[in-house]
Coordinates of C-alpha atoms in Angstrom, one line a residue:
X488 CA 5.7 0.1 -28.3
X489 CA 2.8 1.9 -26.4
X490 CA -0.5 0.3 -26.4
X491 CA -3.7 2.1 -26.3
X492 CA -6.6 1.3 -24.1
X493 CA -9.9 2.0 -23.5
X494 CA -9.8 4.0 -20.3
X495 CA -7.2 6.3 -22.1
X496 CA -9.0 6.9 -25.2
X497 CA -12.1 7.6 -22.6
X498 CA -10.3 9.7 -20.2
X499 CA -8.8 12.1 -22.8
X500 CA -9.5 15.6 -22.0
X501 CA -8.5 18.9 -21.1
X502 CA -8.0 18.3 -17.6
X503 CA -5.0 20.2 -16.0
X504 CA -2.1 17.7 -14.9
X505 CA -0.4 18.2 -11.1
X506 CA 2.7 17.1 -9.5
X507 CA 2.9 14.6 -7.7
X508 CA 4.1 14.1 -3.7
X509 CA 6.5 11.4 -4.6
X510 CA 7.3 8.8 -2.1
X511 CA 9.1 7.2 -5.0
X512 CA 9.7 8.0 -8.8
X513 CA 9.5 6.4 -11.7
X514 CA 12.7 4.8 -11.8
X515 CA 11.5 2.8 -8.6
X516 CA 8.1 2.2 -9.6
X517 CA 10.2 0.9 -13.2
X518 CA 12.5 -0.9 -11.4
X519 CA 9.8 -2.7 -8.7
X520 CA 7.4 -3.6 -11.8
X521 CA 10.6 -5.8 -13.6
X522 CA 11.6 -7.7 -10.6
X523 CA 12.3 -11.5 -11.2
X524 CA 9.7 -14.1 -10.4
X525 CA 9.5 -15.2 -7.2
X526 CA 9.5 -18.7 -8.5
X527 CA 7.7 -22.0 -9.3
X528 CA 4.8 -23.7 -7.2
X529 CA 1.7 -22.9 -6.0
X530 CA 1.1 -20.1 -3.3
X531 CA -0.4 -20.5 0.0
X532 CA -3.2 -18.0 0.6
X533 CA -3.5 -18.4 3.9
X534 CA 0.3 -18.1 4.5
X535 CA -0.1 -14.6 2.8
X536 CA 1.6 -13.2 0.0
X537 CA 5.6 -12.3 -0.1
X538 CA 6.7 -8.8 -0.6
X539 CA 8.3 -10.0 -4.4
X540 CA 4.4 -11.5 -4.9
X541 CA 3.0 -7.7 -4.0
X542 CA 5.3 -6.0 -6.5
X543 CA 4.4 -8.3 -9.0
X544 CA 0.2 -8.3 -8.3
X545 CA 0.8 -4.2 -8.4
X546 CA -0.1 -3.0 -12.2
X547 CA 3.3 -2.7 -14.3
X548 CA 3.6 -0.8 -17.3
X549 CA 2.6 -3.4 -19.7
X550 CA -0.6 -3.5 -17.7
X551 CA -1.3 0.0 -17.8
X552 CA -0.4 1.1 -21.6
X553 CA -0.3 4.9 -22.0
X554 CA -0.3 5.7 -18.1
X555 CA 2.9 6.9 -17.0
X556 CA 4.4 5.5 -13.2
X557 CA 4.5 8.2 -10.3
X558 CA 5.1 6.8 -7.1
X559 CA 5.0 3.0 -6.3
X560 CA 6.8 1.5 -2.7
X561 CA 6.1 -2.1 -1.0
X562 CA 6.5 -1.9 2.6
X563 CA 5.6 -3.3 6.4
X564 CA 2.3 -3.0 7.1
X565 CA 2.2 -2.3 10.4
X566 CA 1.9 1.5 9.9
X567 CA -1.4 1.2 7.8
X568 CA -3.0 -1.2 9.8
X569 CA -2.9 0.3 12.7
X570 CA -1.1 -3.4 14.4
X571 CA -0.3 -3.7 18.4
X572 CA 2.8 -5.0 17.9
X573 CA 5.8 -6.0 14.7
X574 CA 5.0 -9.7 15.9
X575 CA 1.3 -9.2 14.8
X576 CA 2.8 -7.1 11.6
X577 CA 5.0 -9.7 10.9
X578 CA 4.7 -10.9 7.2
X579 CA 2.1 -8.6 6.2
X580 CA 3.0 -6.0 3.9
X581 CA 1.4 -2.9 2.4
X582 CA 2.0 -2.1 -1.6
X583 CA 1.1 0.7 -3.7
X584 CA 1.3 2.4 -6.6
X585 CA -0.2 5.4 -8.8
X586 CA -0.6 6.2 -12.1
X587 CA -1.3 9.2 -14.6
X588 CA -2.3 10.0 -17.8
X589 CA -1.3 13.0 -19.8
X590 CA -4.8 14.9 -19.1
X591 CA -3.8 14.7 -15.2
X592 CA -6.0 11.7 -14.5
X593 CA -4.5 9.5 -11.9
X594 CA -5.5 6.1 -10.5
X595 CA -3.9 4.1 -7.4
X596 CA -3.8 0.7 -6.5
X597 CA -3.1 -0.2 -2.7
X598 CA -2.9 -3.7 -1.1
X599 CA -2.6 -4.9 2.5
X600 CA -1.5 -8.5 2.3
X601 CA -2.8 -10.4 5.6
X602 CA -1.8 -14.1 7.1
X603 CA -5.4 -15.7 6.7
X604 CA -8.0 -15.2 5.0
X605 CA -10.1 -14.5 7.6
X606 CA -8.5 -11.7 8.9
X607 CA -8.7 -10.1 5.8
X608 CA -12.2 -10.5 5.6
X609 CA -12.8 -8.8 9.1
X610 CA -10.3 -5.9 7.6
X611 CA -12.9 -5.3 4.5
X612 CA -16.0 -5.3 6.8
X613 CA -14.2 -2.8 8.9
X614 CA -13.4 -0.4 6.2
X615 CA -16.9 -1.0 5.0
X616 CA -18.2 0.1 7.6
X617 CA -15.6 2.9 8.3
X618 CA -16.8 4.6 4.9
X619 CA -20.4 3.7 5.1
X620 CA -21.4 7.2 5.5
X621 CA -19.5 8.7 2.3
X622 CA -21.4 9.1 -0.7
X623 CA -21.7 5.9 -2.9
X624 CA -20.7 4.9 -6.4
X625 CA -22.3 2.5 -8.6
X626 CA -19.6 0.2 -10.4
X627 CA -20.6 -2.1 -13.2
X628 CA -19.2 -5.4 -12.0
X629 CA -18.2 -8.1 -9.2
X630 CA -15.2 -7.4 -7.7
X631 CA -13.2 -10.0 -5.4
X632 CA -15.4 -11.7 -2.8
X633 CA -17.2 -8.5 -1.9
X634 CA -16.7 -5.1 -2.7
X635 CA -18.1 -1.1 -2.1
X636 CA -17.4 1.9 -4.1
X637 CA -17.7 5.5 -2.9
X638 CA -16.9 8.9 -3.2
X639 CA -14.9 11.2 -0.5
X640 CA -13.0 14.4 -0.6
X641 CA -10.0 15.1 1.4
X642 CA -7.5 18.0 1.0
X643 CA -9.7 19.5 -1.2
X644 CA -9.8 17.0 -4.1
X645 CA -12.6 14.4 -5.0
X646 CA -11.6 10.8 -5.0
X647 CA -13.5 7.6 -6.3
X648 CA -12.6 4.6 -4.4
X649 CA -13.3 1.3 -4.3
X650 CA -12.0 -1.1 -1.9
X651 CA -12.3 -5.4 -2.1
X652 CA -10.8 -8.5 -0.5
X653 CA -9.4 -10.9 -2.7
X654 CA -8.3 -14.4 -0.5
X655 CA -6.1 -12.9 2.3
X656 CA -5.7 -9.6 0.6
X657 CA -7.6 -6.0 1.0
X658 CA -7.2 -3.6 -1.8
X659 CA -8.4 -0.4 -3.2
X660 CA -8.1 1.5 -6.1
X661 CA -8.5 5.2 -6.0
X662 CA -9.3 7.4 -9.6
X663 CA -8.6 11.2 -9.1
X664 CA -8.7 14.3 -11.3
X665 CA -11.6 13.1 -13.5
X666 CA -14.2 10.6 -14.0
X667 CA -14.7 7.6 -12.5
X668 CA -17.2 5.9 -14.7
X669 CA -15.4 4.1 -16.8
X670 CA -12.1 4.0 -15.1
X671 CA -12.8 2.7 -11.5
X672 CA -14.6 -0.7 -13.0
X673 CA -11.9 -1.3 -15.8
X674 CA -9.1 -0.9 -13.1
X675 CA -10.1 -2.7 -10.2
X676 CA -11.2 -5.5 -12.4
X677 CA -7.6 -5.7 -13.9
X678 CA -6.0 -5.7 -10.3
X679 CA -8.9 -8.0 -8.8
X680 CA -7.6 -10.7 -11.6
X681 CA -3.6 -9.6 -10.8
X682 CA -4.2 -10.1 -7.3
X683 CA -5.2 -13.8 -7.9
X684 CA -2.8 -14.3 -10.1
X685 CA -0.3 -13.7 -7.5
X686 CA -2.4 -16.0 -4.7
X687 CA -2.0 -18.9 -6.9
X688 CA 1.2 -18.9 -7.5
X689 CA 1.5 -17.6 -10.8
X690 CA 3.2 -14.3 -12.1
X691 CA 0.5 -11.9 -12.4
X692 CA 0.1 -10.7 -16.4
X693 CA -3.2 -9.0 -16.8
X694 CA -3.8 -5.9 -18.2
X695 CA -6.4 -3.3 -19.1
X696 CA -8.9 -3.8 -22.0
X697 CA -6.8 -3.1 -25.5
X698 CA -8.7 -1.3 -27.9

């Protein structure tokens, strides 16, 4: 069964849909969103998450209703952090995933797990002020334990993006190919709350608002 949600029902239009440059398809993103449980007990923020924990804090397709998967992958972060050396990388992993709706819309989650808390919060306050000179975005809400939304444009197409650390995590969600009003808020909400799902040990289950 195929549930309907706000952001869908808002979204709707005639924009044109586009093909995506697949890292992986859906089958992958399909098969990463039913992976088991990585099991009982709490989890230890500042031991950062597990790889199993990001696949399961990324939005699955119970979470996302009427969006269909594109590309989703979990891997090392060490190329998207920009780290000195694999010891520094070491347990700190980099997950994403994108989604689209039938009217070309497409929004993506990313998530840089880190080993402390700390370091994640120097991350965020580097890409703060990394993007601080890009147009900025009001979104209705409190996201994570700080937050900043803005607009840029690269290859030609206009992104909204909002980026937040969440315990010893950085993520950002990024809403393409339409507007960003409604969409940005409702999604990074939904991940903010999967995200600490995760961090405490618990399967993440939320989802987008059901109409």
């Amino acid at each position: 069964m195929r549930f309907g949600y706000v952001v869908a029902a808002v979204a709707a239009g005639a924009l044109t849909a586009c093909g995506p440059a697949a890292e992986q398809g859906p089958e992958q993103t399909r098969a990463a969103s039913a992976a088991p449980s990585s099991g009982a007990g709490a989890a230890r923020p500042e031991a950062g998450l597990t790889a199993q924990q990001v696949r399961q804090a990324l939005p699955d397709r119970y979470a996302m209703g009427a969006w269909e998967p594109v590309t989703a992958g979990v891997t090392g972060a060490s190329g998207h952090l920009g780290c000195p050396s694999d010891q520094q990388c070491k347990g700190r992993w980099f997950g994403h995933v994108k989604w689209r709706l039938n009217n070309g819309l497409t929004v993506t989650f990313q998530m840089t797990t880190f080993g402390a808390k700390a370091d994640a919060d120097e991350h965020y306050r580097q890409q703060a002020a990394r993007f601080a000179g890009y147009e900025p975005l009001k979104a209705e809400g409190t996201f994570g334990e700080g937050s900043h939304a803005y607009a840029r444009t690269a290859g030609g197409l206009k992104g909204y993006y909002l980026t937040t650390h969440v315990g010893a995590v950085v993520a950002t969600v990024i809403v393409e190919r339409g507007g960003y009003e409604v969409t940005l808020p409702q999604t990074a909400g939904m991940f903010v709350k999967r995200i600490r799902q995760a961090e405490a040990g618990h399967k993440p289950d939320a989802t987008l608002p059901r109409e």
